Structures are given as C-alpha cells and as structure tokens.
Amino acid sequence: MNNKFFPKLAVDNIKKNSKTYIPYIITCIVTVSVFYIIKSLSLNPGLTEMIGSQTLSEIMFLGSIIDAIFSLIFLFYTNSFLVKRRKKEFAVFNILGMEKKHLAITLAWETLFVTLISIFGGLLLGIALDKVMFLVITKMLKSYISLGFFISKSAIVSTIIIFIAIFILIYLNTIRQIHISNPVDLLKEKNVGEKEPKSKLLIAILGAICLAIGYYLAITTKNPIASIWVFFIAVILVIAGTYMLFTAGSIAFLKLLRKNKNYYYKTKHFISVSGMMYRMKQNAVGLANICILSTMVLVMISSTSSLMIGMEEINHNRFPNDISIYTNESSIDENEEQVNIVKDIQKKNNLKVTKEQKYKYLAFSGYVKGDSYDAGFSPLSEVLCFVPLSDYNEAMGTDMTLNKNEVLLYSNRSKYKEDKIKVLDKEYNIKEKLNSFLGNGIIESNVAPTKFIVVSDMNELNDIYQNQKNTLKEFSKEIRTYYGFDIAASEDEKKVIYSEIKNELEENDYNTTVESNVGARESFMSLYGGFFFIGLFLGALFIMATVLIIYYKQISEGYEDKERFEIMQKVGMSHEEVKSSIHSQILTVFFLPLVVAGIHVSAALPLILKLLSTLGLNNAGLYIICTLVSFVAFAIMYVVVYLLTSKVYYKIVTR
C-alpha cells in the first residue's frame, strides 16, 4: 500500500458517513470554541478593571477546568454513536482482508483530520464569536465595556493541548473496541441493543449523596469568596451526582413505568419505554449533559441580567451621596478640619445642599474566636464597624437611647440571630436589630460581611479603638469621619465641585478619600456591562451546545431506531402510531433535564445571592424574578427544540 492510500481512504470514509460525521464535527467545533472562550475570558486584561477581578478570574479559571472535564465526557458520548454506526463498516473491511492494524492506521488519519478541522474551526469560531458578541453588547449598552476584543495566545495553546489529548483518548478507546471484537460481532454490533441495564442502586445512592453534599455546601457556605475552592468542589459534586443519578435513576424510572401495566401495555408507551430501556446507558449521559448545560445557561443569564437591571440600586449603595469624603487622620480634630474645608467650599460656591450625613466610625477586620469577635484576619473575617450613638441619631434623625452595655446592630450580608454580641471579650446586649444603616460606600464595596454596631458614646468607641490597636498593632485602624452631601446642581457643576474639593484636600496633604457618584453610572455600565457580556456570551454558547446535543442525539437515535420502526410498520403499525410512539419516547425523559436544572438552580440560590451581594446587589427578589423569567424563556426555547428534533427523528425513522 502506498503512502497516500490510508489518508485517501480516511477522507472517503468521512464523506460516505457524512450524515453522522458532519453533526459530530460541528459538535466538536462548538465544544472547542466554548472552551477557548472561557479560557480566553479568564485571561482577558479587561477583568482587572472589574469589581472582584481576582475572584472573577479564579471562577473563570475553575470554569475552564470544569468545561475541560465536561468536553471529555461529552465528546466520548457523541463519538460512541458514530463508532456504533460504523462497526459494520469496520467488519466488512476486516473480512475483505484489511488487518486490524490497517484499520487502526485508517482511523488514525480520520482522527487527525477531525482533530485539525475541530481545533482550527473551533478556534476561528471562538475568536469570531468573541468579536461579534463584544460588538453586539457594546451596541446594546451604547458605551465602552471593560472586556475588549482580545486574542489570547495562552488560551489557544491550552485549547490545542487539551483537545489533542481528548481526541487521542477517543481514538485509543475506538481501537480498543475494534481490537477486542471479531468481524462477526462487529457486523451484528450496529443492530444489537444494549443488554437490559440493571438497577444500579449503589450508583443511585452515591449520586444522591454527591448532590446532597453539593447542595449543602452551596446553602451553608457563608463567604463564597474566601471559600472559592469549596464552591468549586460543590459544582464538581453536583455534576458528578447528576451523571450518576441520570444513569441509575432513569433506568429505575423506566422500570417503574414498565411495572405500571395500565401505562406500559399501550402501543406508543410499550415501544418507547422498551426502546429506551435497552440503550439508557448512553441516553442517560446525553440527558445529564443537557441538564448541566441548561443549569449553566440559567445561572449565567439570570445573575448577569439581575446585575444590569439592579445597577441603579448598586450605584446608590456604593455612592450614597453626590460627594463623599472619608477622612483617615490620626486625630479627630484633623478630621474635623477637613470637613470644615469642604463646608467652606460649599459656602464659597453658594451650593444648595439638599441632604448631608456626618458621623465618626471605626472599622476593622474581626473574626469569631470562641464565643467572641476578636480583632484580626482569617479566611472568614468580617468587618466590624462602630458608630457612637450621638452621631447615629444626628445622621439618621432619630432619638434612640442606649445604656452602657447596650448596642444597636445591623448585619448587611448575613443574619445575626443572637441577642448578645461579644467583641474583644466585652459582651453587649443588642437592644434592637436595625433594618438599614448609614450610607458608607467604601464599607459597602467590601466583599466581606459587615456588622454595623452603634455604641452608647464616644468613650465606649475609644475603648474599642484602644483594644483593637493593642491587638492589631501596625494593622490597627483609626477612627475616621464620613461626610457626604447632595447638592442641587447640574452634572457638570457637580464634577467641578468634586475636583475642587479633591484638589484642596490634596494640597493640604490630608490623608483623605473623596468620591462622587458623578460619572459612576458610566463606570458601572462599563463594569456590569462586562458581566452582562460574559453572561450573554456564555449563555448563548451553552444554548448552542444544548441544541446540538439534542439534535445530534435525536439524529443518532433516529438512525438506530430506523430499522426497528420499519419492521413495526411492515407488521401493521401506522404512521400515526409511529408518530405517537416517537412523541411518547421523547416526552418520557426529554423534559427531565429541564426539571432537574430548575432544582439545581433553586439549590444554588443562597450561594448565588451571596456572590451577587459581594458585587453590591442585595435585592434577592430581583434575582428570583430574573431567574423565573430566564427559566420560562429557556423552557419555551426547549419546547421549540423538542418540536423541531422530533420532526427530524420522525422523518428518519419513517423513510
């Protein structure tokens, strides 16, 4: 045989099997592009300009690992249909004199061509979609977003290495199947269904345990940022549990249907249930893939859309006043001097101040040590922020009273259930738990939960200050002053006043932070536009992958069922009965992934809400509404895909 024989034979084989090869190659291209885009996004320099950039980068990196694992399982699954359809062809080659080693060489060339087309096509598609989606989002938002068009060499290299490895493993698995089979077995393989699967109780129990642990971690994790690897483990456990439960649970479900005589002994149900029973091992993997992708779509779109819709609320929480001054001098007198300078600028410019807040506060990192909050740092540290009662009453317009050992408490990201709180070994009775607190954008932007505590007077605040100073030493914090105000002026005038205040304080060498919500809306549009970009982009890709899986699954199973339905029609089964059986078969398990995806999203709700709160969104109702709308929209799309794929399946089996 000359050197061109095997490559030419491989090309001919791909052409002859185009009906199954083309969907497989398209699936490979989309899978490659999804991985490249996730990897590229994790390395995009625009991430550094976004809130929580380090965490987001870590999440995207972990997402690329999860996607690599998913790609391996998914491509093995789709390739198994292709191999099963071609085993008769392999047997004919073998009988005609082609040795198994020659088959291995031919398949090596086929795999090489598929690998080159898939990787090259996937990278081109990924880069093109990146550019197109970026332009679409920019057009929608009518502004610049942080995540610009970016081609990552590192992501390209990672994609090439990972998918070469995956295609090599797929090739070796195919060779293994051919090597252990004889030609007669291969001839029969295409028409031989799987043996009736046993009810795998152990796998079902293990899957349920994985899901339970994953759900438990999602519900109980208090600080997802500090416990990012716990979040990653929870995702892996849920994915593993989904595969195991679909593999074992779906079989048990079908066997229960078979035991129900009133349901099973009807033409359409008998054919569909018995048909699925014998190939549920492969069917279950496909359904699990659809479930996982559906979950990803729902989480991505609902969370990023809620950030965009809730942007005004986030902006207000981060910048509670038109102009905000945070002093940080070592003495209270110096802090007061800065406030007086700002008030002088107000008078000089004849500003009409419509609202103002001024109060002293002490904020430092604390963590639970025994039964008390101690000053210090740990992976689960919180922020403890103390305000004297007199300043609280003046800023809030209230007339509260406190005894020496009493406090008011507000917890912004986690409920505090106790009636007492112990800080630096001193115990306080909580007179009242507040529903809101003084605006403080800097503390609001902190990803850690915060306990806002109103103490009885300045003496009490000074005692806490000295205690934390003795504990934290060089890391201790000073008592600061917040002064924020709104003015009746145009946007341009506010910008001028902001610049004047900032320059005046800097010229006097004060250690001060000056912020303004003027222009913040554009800044937030850029930041959350980036998140929205990621959500829509990945959501669209996952939807595309979901549709491809469903479509490929229906085509592959259609060719497998074609001969079976032809025999049924020859013995008297009508076209209408065939169609009814098809609908029954698809409906029996087709919508199960959507239902399970809804359960996954519901279980992840507490964790996602905590993640969103670190980005400034504390409106749980808004996220729930966005999730419900996303679920309904996705369900409608799912139904449309069902109707289209059932028609394709019907055409194949009735030809």
XYZ file of C-alpha atoms in Angstrom:
655
model
C 0.000 0.000 0.000
C 1.377 3.415 -0.936
C 1.633 6.323 1.485
C -1.463 8.050 0.047
C -3.789 5.071 0.421
C -4.739 5.479 4.093
C -5.249 9.276 4.020
C -7.411 8.912 0.877
C -9.401 6.064 2.444
C -9.917 8.147 5.584
C -11.274 11.073 3.530
C -13.592 8.733 1.600
C -14.872 7.228 4.857
C -15.669 10.678 6.251
C -17.530 11.598 3.042
C -19.508 8.336 2.963
C -20.520 8.765 6.620
C -21.214 12.493 6.272
C -24.724 12.199 7.745
C -23.232 11.276 11.105
C -19.745 12.739 10.711
C -20.862 16.304 9.921
C -23.001 16.695 13.099
C -20.116 15.138 15.079
C -17.548 17.556 13.610
C -19.885 20.530 14.224
C -20.303 19.348 17.812
C -16.505 19.132 18.199
C -16.026 22.632 16.744
C -18.585 24.163 19.127
C -17.070 22.296 22.095
C -13.591 23.599 21.226
C -14.875 27.166 20.784
C -16.677 27.115 24.159
C -13.503 26.019 25.951
C -11.366 28.613 24.161
C -13.783 31.428 25.014
C -13.987 30.513 28.717
C -10.191 30.203 28.907
C -9.714 33.446 26.975
C -12.150 35.313 29.234
C -10.233 34.136 32.322
C -7.089 35.739 30.865
C -8.742 38.884 29.440
C -6.903 42.010 30.730
C -10.284 43.764 30.963
C -11.037 41.635 34.039
C -8.545 43.695 36.057
C -10.825 46.722 35.667
C -13.866 44.944 37.086
C -15.045 44.681 40.693
C -13.827 41.411 42.225
C -11.427 40.902 39.308
C -9.250 38.350 41.108
C -12.249 36.296 42.197
C -13.864 36.500 38.767
C -10.601 35.382 37.150
C -10.408 32.411 39.556
C -14.029 31.473 38.824
C -13.383 31.609 35.075
C -10.215 29.520 35.533
C -12.121 26.905 37.548
C -14.853 27.098 34.905
C -12.308 26.204 32.222
C -11.300 23.117 34.258
C -14.940 22.062 34.610
C -15.508 22.655 30.889
C -12.438 20.527 30.010
C -13.856 17.628 32.062
C -17.288 18.151 30.513
C -15.777 18.248 26.989
C -14.044 14.899 27.569
C -17.290 13.229 28.705
C -19.390 14.924 26.037
C -17.125 14.063 23.076
C -16.725 10.462 24.260
C -20.523 10.298 24.394
C -21.093 11.699 20.877
C -18.260 9.633 19.407
C -19.825 6.443 20.777
C -22.840 6.912 18.445
C -20.519 7.430 15.485
C -18.464 4.319 16.255
C -21.516 2.131 16.790
C -22.935 3.141 13.355
C -19.623 2.281 11.685
C -18.851 -1.085 13.270
C -20.493 -2.925 10.370
C -18.217 -0.998 8.001
C -15.151 -1.953 10.081
C -16.224 -5.627 9.955
C -16.535 -5.541 6.129
C -13.027 -4.050 5.832
C -11.739 -6.768 8.162
C -13.427 -9.591 6.215
C -12.088 -8.226 2.901
C -8.550 -8.629 4.199
C -7.750 -5.389 5.976
C -5.971 -6.226 9.216
C -6.826 -4.507 12.455
C -3.565 -2.591 12.372
C -4.584 -1.189 8.968
C -7.953 -0.217 10.429
C -6.047 1.494 13.240
C -3.984 3.472 10.711
C -7.125 4.492 8.779
C -8.853 5.601 11.971
C -5.697 7.481 12.978
C -5.915 9.507 9.764
C -9.643 10.077 10.274
C -8.995 11.223 13.828
C -6.202 13.505 12.633
C -8.476 15.163 10.056
C -11.311 15.564 12.580
C -8.872 16.933 15.177
C -7.407 19.513 12.779
C -10.834 20.609 11.498
C -12.307 20.753 15.015
C -9.449 22.656 16.659
C -8.867 25.057 13.769
C -12.616 25.601 13.216
C -13.295 25.878 16.958
C -10.581 28.492 17.471
C -11.807 30.521 14.474
C -15.411 30.301 15.712
C -14.378 31.238 19.260
C -12.373 34.269 18.128
C -15.138 35.377 15.722
C -17.903 34.969 18.318
C -15.788 36.876 20.840
C -15.557 39.820 18.445
C -19.208 39.674 17.319
C -20.593 39.391 20.846
C -18.355 42.222 22.036
C -19.682 44.496 19.261
C -23.295 43.468 19.942
C -23.062 44.190 23.672
C -21.258 47.487 23.062
C -24.078 48.470 20.687
C -26.738 47.427 23.198
C -25.147 49.316 26.092
C -24.138 52.282 23.900
C -20.904 52.584 25.841
C -17.476 51.090 26.392
C -17.233 47.891 28.414
C -14.182 46.612 30.251
C -13.842 43.385 28.306
C -12.467 44.448 24.927
C -11.764 42.157 21.976
C -8.829 40.003 22.995
C -6.994 37.048 21.400
C -5.141 35.006 23.981
C -2.115 33.030 22.805
C -2.084 31.163 26.104
C -5.760 30.167 25.661
C -5.030 28.982 22.101
C -2.119 26.806 23.298
C -4.184 25.372 26.196
C -7.078 24.602 23.831
C -4.809 22.829 21.330
C -3.093 20.717 24.015
C -6.292 19.698 25.826
C -8.257 18.744 22.708
C -5.366 16.875 21.121
C -5.264 14.839 24.343
C -9.063 14.294 24.250
C -9.044 13.152 20.594
C -6.101 10.794 21.286
C -8.075 9.218 24.168
C -11.154 8.872 21.924
C -9.003 7.236 19.220
C -7.446 4.770 21.692
C -10.904 3.864 23.018
C -12.162 3.176 19.472
C -9.118 0.990 18.722
C -9.715 -0.884 21.971
C -13.299 -1.698 20.925
C -12.201 -2.948 17.498
C -9.273 -4.940 18.902
C -11.393 -6.942 21.353
C -14.130 -7.714 18.768
C -14.190 -10.199 15.903
C -15.641 -9.355 12.461
C -18.884 -11.308 13.045
C -19.530 -9.412 16.297
C -18.814 -6.118 14.542
C -21.288 -6.959 11.777
C -24.019 -7.514 14.359
C -22.980 -4.674 16.663
C -24.964 -1.936 14.957
C -28.199 -3.888 15.268
C -27.570 -5.229 18.747
C -29.073 -3.156 21.530
C -27.528 -2.940 24.911
C -28.407 -5.589 27.453
C -31.170 -4.560 29.771
C -29.347 -2.466 32.363
C -29.578 -3.488 35.972
C -30.920 -1.158 38.610
C -27.650 0.236 39.965
C -28.775 1.063 43.479
C -25.263 1.820 44.752
C -24.609 4.356 41.969
C -28.006 5.974 42.540
C -27.293 6.288 46.283
C -23.795 7.649 45.611
C -25.262 10.174 43.149
C -27.843 11.280 45.704
C -25.074 11.693 48.321
C -22.970 13.796 45.909
C -25.941 16.028 45.157
C -26.817 16.341 48.849
C -23.257 17.353 49.799
C -23.067 19.773 46.841
C -26.393 21.358 47.830
C -25.310 21.522 51.482
C -22.079 23.346 50.586
C -23.999 25.773 48.353
C -26.533 26.540 51.077
C -24.173 26.740 54.073
C -21.115 28.493 52.598
C -21.083 31.893 54.303
C -18.331 33.598 52.333
C -18.053 32.192 48.780
C -15.111 34.495 48.010
C -12.993 33.197 50.880
C -14.169 29.641 50.142
C -13.804 29.675 46.368
C -12.446 26.119 46.324
C -15.429 24.955 48.397
C -17.629 26.488 45.700
C -15.605 24.602 43.049
C -15.967 21.297 44.942
C -19.734 21.876 45.247
C -20.006 22.333 41.465
C -17.990 19.161 40.779
C -20.128 17.156 43.238
C -23.369 18.365 41.640
C -22.091 17.480 38.150
C -20.954 14.022 39.312
C -24.229 13.459 41.156
C -26.206 14.490 38.069
C -24.415 11.948 35.852
C -24.817 9.146 38.393
C -28.480 9.851 39.107
C -29.386 10.119 35.422
C -27.516 6.903 34.657
C -29.006 4.886 37.522
C -32.172 6.853 38.320
C -33.510 6.985 34.747
C -33.279 3.205 34.500
C -35.205 2.823 37.746
C -37.767 5.335 36.447
C -38.322 3.354 33.221
C -38.628 0.093 35.141
C -41.301 1.676 37.330
C -43.175 2.682 34.162
C -42.869 -0.877 32.884
C -44.370 -2.228 36.121
C -47.388 0.048 35.627
C -49.428 -2.232 33.352
C -52.093 0.379 32.588
C -49.370 2.687 31.213
C -46.907 0.208 29.715
C -49.265 -2.013 27.712
C -50.254 0.686 25.232
C -48.706 0.731 21.778
C -46.930 4.080 21.998
C -45.732 3.568 25.578
C -44.690 -0.056 25.101
C -42.422 0.777 22.156
C -40.924 3.941 23.631
C -40.223 2.555 27.130
C -38.797 -0.757 25.911
C -36.691 1.030 23.277
C -35.168 3.447 25.747
C -34.612 0.767 28.361
C -32.034 -1.033 26.238
C -29.935 1.990 25.430
C -30.465 4.099 28.536
C -26.786 3.940 29.419
C -25.949 6.258 26.506
C -29.265 8.113 26.697
C -28.681 8.998 30.335
C -25.288 10.591 29.633
C -26.860 12.771 26.947
C -29.668 13.827 29.279
C -27.148 14.637 32.028
C -25.166 16.779 29.547
C -28.343 18.672 28.624
C -29.177 19.165 32.324
C -25.739 20.561 33.193
C -25.693 22.926 30.207
C -29.253 24.082 30.997
C -28.192 24.854 34.572
C -25.206 26.864 33.316
C -27.425 28.854 30.939
C -29.966 29.695 33.651
C -27.339 30.731 36.226
C -25.328 32.820 33.756
C -28.222 34.746 32.227
C -30.259 35.280 35.413
C -27.328 36.511 37.533
C -25.825 38.874 34.955
C -29.202 40.287 33.892
C -30.112 40.970 37.537
C -26.832 42.881 37.915
C -27.667 45.027 34.897
C -31.271 45.684 35.993
C -30.196 46.378 39.597
C -27.342 48.670 38.573
C -29.084 51.815 39.897
C -29.503 50.197 43.316
C -25.863 49.049 43.329
C -24.734 52.533 42.299
C -26.714 54.138 45.132
C -25.323 51.695 47.719
C -21.759 52.289 46.577
C -22.114 56.078 46.228
C -24.815 57.092 48.746
C -24.251 60.848 48.195
C -23.306 63.158 45.330
C -19.955 63.734 47.026
C -18.475 61.636 49.848
C -15.406 62.365 51.995
C -13.703 59.666 54.075
C -11.059 61.110 56.404
C -8.253 58.993 57.803
C -6.113 61.140 60.058
C -4.822 60.010 63.446
C -6.736 62.698 65.362
C -10.422 63.595 65.363
C -9.554 67.302 65.243
C -7.702 66.904 61.936
C -10.677 65.018 60.561
C -12.973 67.877 61.592
C -10.659 70.369 59.862
C -11.205 68.559 56.561
C -14.989 68.670 56.952
C -14.774 72.407 57.662
C -12.688 72.930 54.485
C -15.411 71.182 52.475
C -18.130 73.320 54.075
C -16.153 76.464 53.253
C -16.066 75.388 49.587
C -19.836 74.892 49.726
C -20.321 78.446 51.016
C -17.855 79.950 48.542
C -19.726 78.398 45.614
C -23.195 79.182 47.078
C -24.119 75.493 46.867
C -27.594 74.404 47.835
C -27.015 71.320 49.996
C -30.171 69.190 49.856
C -29.006 66.333 52.083
C -25.968 65.644 54.229
C -24.652 62.997 56.620
C -21.734 63.215 59.016
C -20.554 60.680 61.554
C -17.415 59.159 63.088
C -16.778 55.462 62.721
C -14.196 52.776 63.481
C -13.955 49.805 61.108
C -11.569 46.878 61.422
C -11.368 43.201 60.499
C -12.701 40.715 63.025
C -13.375 37.001 63.262
C -15.145 34.669 65.642
C -12.771 33.277 68.251
C -14.572 31.077 70.732
C -17.712 32.995 71.731
C -16.296 36.430 70.918
C -15.366 38.564 67.911
C -11.638 39.213 68.046
C -9.693 41.760 66.003
C -7.646 40.039 63.305
C -7.667 38.293 59.966
C -8.828 34.848 58.831
C -10.336 33.353 55.657
C -13.790 34.053 57.128
C -13.099 37.531 58.519
C -15.903 40.077 58.758
C -15.818 43.859 59.043
C -16.800 45.320 62.414
C -17.923 48.953 62.086
C -18.677 51.003 65.232
C -20.510 54.353 65.392
C -21.261 56.449 68.530
C -24.976 56.878 69.318
C -24.914 60.700 69.179
C -23.567 60.651 65.593
C -26.064 57.954 64.576
C -29.024 59.925 65.933
C -27.880 63.124 64.216
C -27.272 61.447 60.852
C -30.472 59.392 60.877
C -32.722 61.976 62.553
C -33.644 59.610 65.391
C -33.692 59.917 69.186
C -32.527 56.472 70.318
C -31.106 55.830 73.802
C -28.648 53.176 74.980
C -27.313 52.044 78.327
C -23.569 51.497 78.782
C -23.548 47.845 77.684
C -26.260 48.117 75.034
C -25.832 48.399 71.258
C -27.847 48.649 68.064
C -26.821 46.195 65.341
C -27.239 45.913 61.576
C -25.759 42.990 59.603
C -25.551 43.596 55.849
C -24.848 40.174 54.302
C -25.728 37.594 56.941
C -28.330 37.475 59.667
C -27.157 37.709 63.260
C -29.514 35.573 65.343
C -28.178 36.105 68.889
C -29.480 38.674 71.378
C -25.965 39.472 72.562
C -22.650 40.136 70.871
C -19.191 39.839 72.407
C -16.385 41.947 70.921
C -12.792 41.854 72.218
C -14.020 39.923 75.276
C -16.620 42.544 76.189
C -20.265 41.497 75.972
C -23.051 43.811 74.787
C -26.828 43.368 74.844
C -28.444 44.046 71.470
C -31.282 46.472 72.183
C -32.511 46.475 68.585
C -31.581 44.908 65.258
C -31.789 47.564 62.556
C -33.244 47.068 59.064
C -30.953 49.663 57.449
C -27.897 51.702 58.268
C -25.943 54.838 57.448
C -24.659 55.039 53.885
C -20.981 54.150 53.570
C -19.871 53.233 50.058
C -16.362 52.054 50.943
C -17.616 49.549 53.519
C -20.496 48.553 51.203
C -17.956 47.678 48.481
C -16.128 45.298 50.829
C -16.820 41.683 49.828
C -16.785 40.531 53.463
C -19.982 40.655 55.581
C -20.175 43.683 57.890
C -21.584 44.131 61.395
C -22.582 47.789 61.914
C -22.725 48.413 65.667
C -23.957 51.588 67.389
C -22.318 52.009 70.825
C -23.527 54.223 73.690
C -20.990 57.087 73.433
C -17.528 58.231 72.304
C -15.899 56.835 75.454
C -17.090 53.358 74.520
C -15.835 53.844 70.965
C -12.426 54.969 72.259
C -12.182 51.864 74.491
C -12.853 49.610 71.471
C -10.332 51.635 69.463
C -7.574 51.115 72.064
C -8.347 47.378 72.392
C -8.142 46.763 68.618
C -4.968 48.870 68.471
C -3.332 46.677 71.123
C -4.377 43.544 69.220
C -3.689 44.544 65.609
C -0.705 46.825 66.363
C 0.647 48.106 62.992
C -2.500 46.814 61.232
C -4.856 48.740 63.528
C -7.344 51.262 62.133
C -8.040 54.893 63.053
C -11.364 56.497 63.925
C -12.500 58.061 60.672
C -15.129 60.632 59.743
C -17.601 60.253 56.920
C -19.131 63.376 55.430
C -21.464 63.031 52.475
C -23.832 65.511 50.867
C -26.131 66.033 47.888
C -26.350 69.324 46.022
C -28.908 70.913 43.712
C -26.689 71.329 40.658
C -26.136 70.011 37.148
C -23.884 67.038 36.418
C -21.158 69.322 35.063
C -21.306 71.550 38.153
C -21.029 68.521 40.419
C -17.906 67.425 38.567
C -16.332 70.872 39.066
C -17.132 70.902 42.803
C -15.800 67.359 43.201
C -12.497 68.317 41.535
C -12.180 71.472 43.666
C -12.726 69.577 46.940
C -10.332 66.805 45.939
C -7.595 69.246 44.894
C -7.993 71.398 48.030
C -7.644 68.451 50.410
C -4.697 67.003 48.465
C -2.896 70.366 48.537
C -3.196 70.360 52.340
C -1.658 66.846 52.415
C -4.661 65.291 54.125
C -4.995 61.500 54.052
C -8.492 61.557 52.606
C -10.611 59.656 50.099
C -13.012 61.782 48.033
C -15.661 60.083 45.899
C -18.504 61.252 43.695
C -21.367 59.439 42.040
C -20.988 61.810 39.092
C -19.857 59.595 36.248
C -20.332 56.493 38.423
C -23.232 55.358 36.261
C -20.978 55.219 33.205
C -18.351 53.398 35.255
C -20.892 50.858 36.475
C -22.234 50.454 32.949
C -18.699 49.508 31.930
C -18.183 47.119 34.850
C -21.546 45.370 34.796
C -21.659 45.573 31.024
C -18.614 43.298 31.222
C -20.507 40.838 33.415
C -23.524 41.058 31.123
C -21.220 40.385 28.180
C -19.877 37.239 29.876
C -23.374 36.074 30.820
C -24.961 36.527 27.401
C -21.895 35.247 25.599
C -21.524 32.030 27.571
C -25.300 31.646 27.828
C -25.602 31.796 24.029
C -22.771 29.290 23.617
C -24.261 26.871 26.148
C -27.659 27.147 24.453
C -25.974 26.373 21.126
C -24.221 23.371 22.683
C -27.516 22.193 24.249
C -29.342 22.394 20.916
C -26.508 20.499 19.206
C -26.574 17.736 21.816
C -30.336 17.341 21.482
C -30.183 17.440 17.691
C -27.269 15.005 17.444
C -28.879 12.710 19.981
C -32.136 12.603 18.024
C -30.382 12.007 14.663
C -28.173 9.251 16.079
C -31.054 7.523 17.815
C -33.224 8.010 14.727
C -30.769 6.005 12.604
C -30.566 3.380 15.353
C -34.371 3.070 15.512
C -34.991 3.256 11.758
C -34.887 -0.489 11.096
C -36.907 -1.229 14.224
C -39.720 1.100 13.161
C -39.587 -0.221 9.566
C -40.258 -3.718 10.905
C -43.086 -2.359 13.078
C -44.680 -0.655 10.055
C -44.354 -3.825 7.971
C -46.334 -5.760 10.572
C -49.136 -3.202 10.536
C -48.092 -0.180 12.612
C -49.478 3.018 11.055
C -47.612 6.296 10.539
C -49.793 7.916 13.200
C -48.892 5.187 15.697
C -45.207 5.668 14.851
C -45.535 9.405 15.416
C -47.400 8.878 18.686
C -44.732 6.446 19.865
C -41.983 8.946 18.993
C -43.663 11.713 20.982
C -44.118 9.374 23.922
C -40.480 8.297 23.762
C -39.134 11.839 23.654
C -41.544 13.261 26.233
C -40.908 10.439 28.721
C -37.434 11.696 29.594
C -36.848 14.705 27.327
C -38.078 17.297 29.842
C -36.433 15.642 32.837
C -33.152 17.612 32.370
C -35.081 20.898 32.434
C -36.819 19.966 35.683
C -33.558 18.854 37.327
C -31.823 22.038 36.085
C -34.541 24.045 37.841
C -33.862 22.110 41.064
C -30.098 22.751 40.727
C -30.669 26.491 40.276
C -33.009 26.575 43.301
C -30.411 24.800 45.469
C -27.704 27.224 44.276
C -29.881 30.262 45.115
C -28.308 31.044 48.553
C -24.759 30.794 47.170
C -25.510 32.915 44.092
C -27.210 35.568 46.251
C -24.071 35.739 48.421
C -21.898 36.102 45.307
C -24.158 38.863 43.984
C -24.072 40.655 47.342
C -20.284 40.870 47.075
C -20.884 42.803 43.834
C -23.257 45.196 45.587
C -26.617 43.613 44.711
C -28.604 42.727 47.839
C -32.013 42.524 46.147
C -32.934 38.834 46.392
C -36.379 39.462 44.897
C -34.885 40.909 41.715
C -32.643 37.877 41.204
C -35.534 35.458 41.794
C -37.684 37.303 39.216
C -34.808 37.279 36.693
C -34.332 33.543 37.322
C -38.030 32.780 36.800
C -38.151 34.831 33.588
C -34.955 33.137 32.340
C -36.390 29.710 33.172
C -39.662 30.405 31.322
C -37.793 31.791 28.268
C -35.424 28.823 28.248
C -38.339 26.383 28.650
C -40.060 27.905 25.596
C -36.841 27.506 23.594
C -36.579 23.951 24.899
C -40.102 23.156 23.664
C -39.284 24.608 20.221
C -36.147 22.436 20.026
C -38.240 19.432 21.070
C -40.761 20.052 18.294
C -38.043 20.507 15.646
C -35.955 17.483 16.690
C -38.974 15.214 16.975
C -39.800 16.072 13.335
C -36.235 15.231 12.240
C -36.384 11.966 14.195
C -39.771 11.131 12.654
C -38.509 11.751 9.108
C -35.537 9.434 9.658
C -37.465 6.503 11.109
C -40.319 6.692 8.579
C -38.219 6.870 5.368
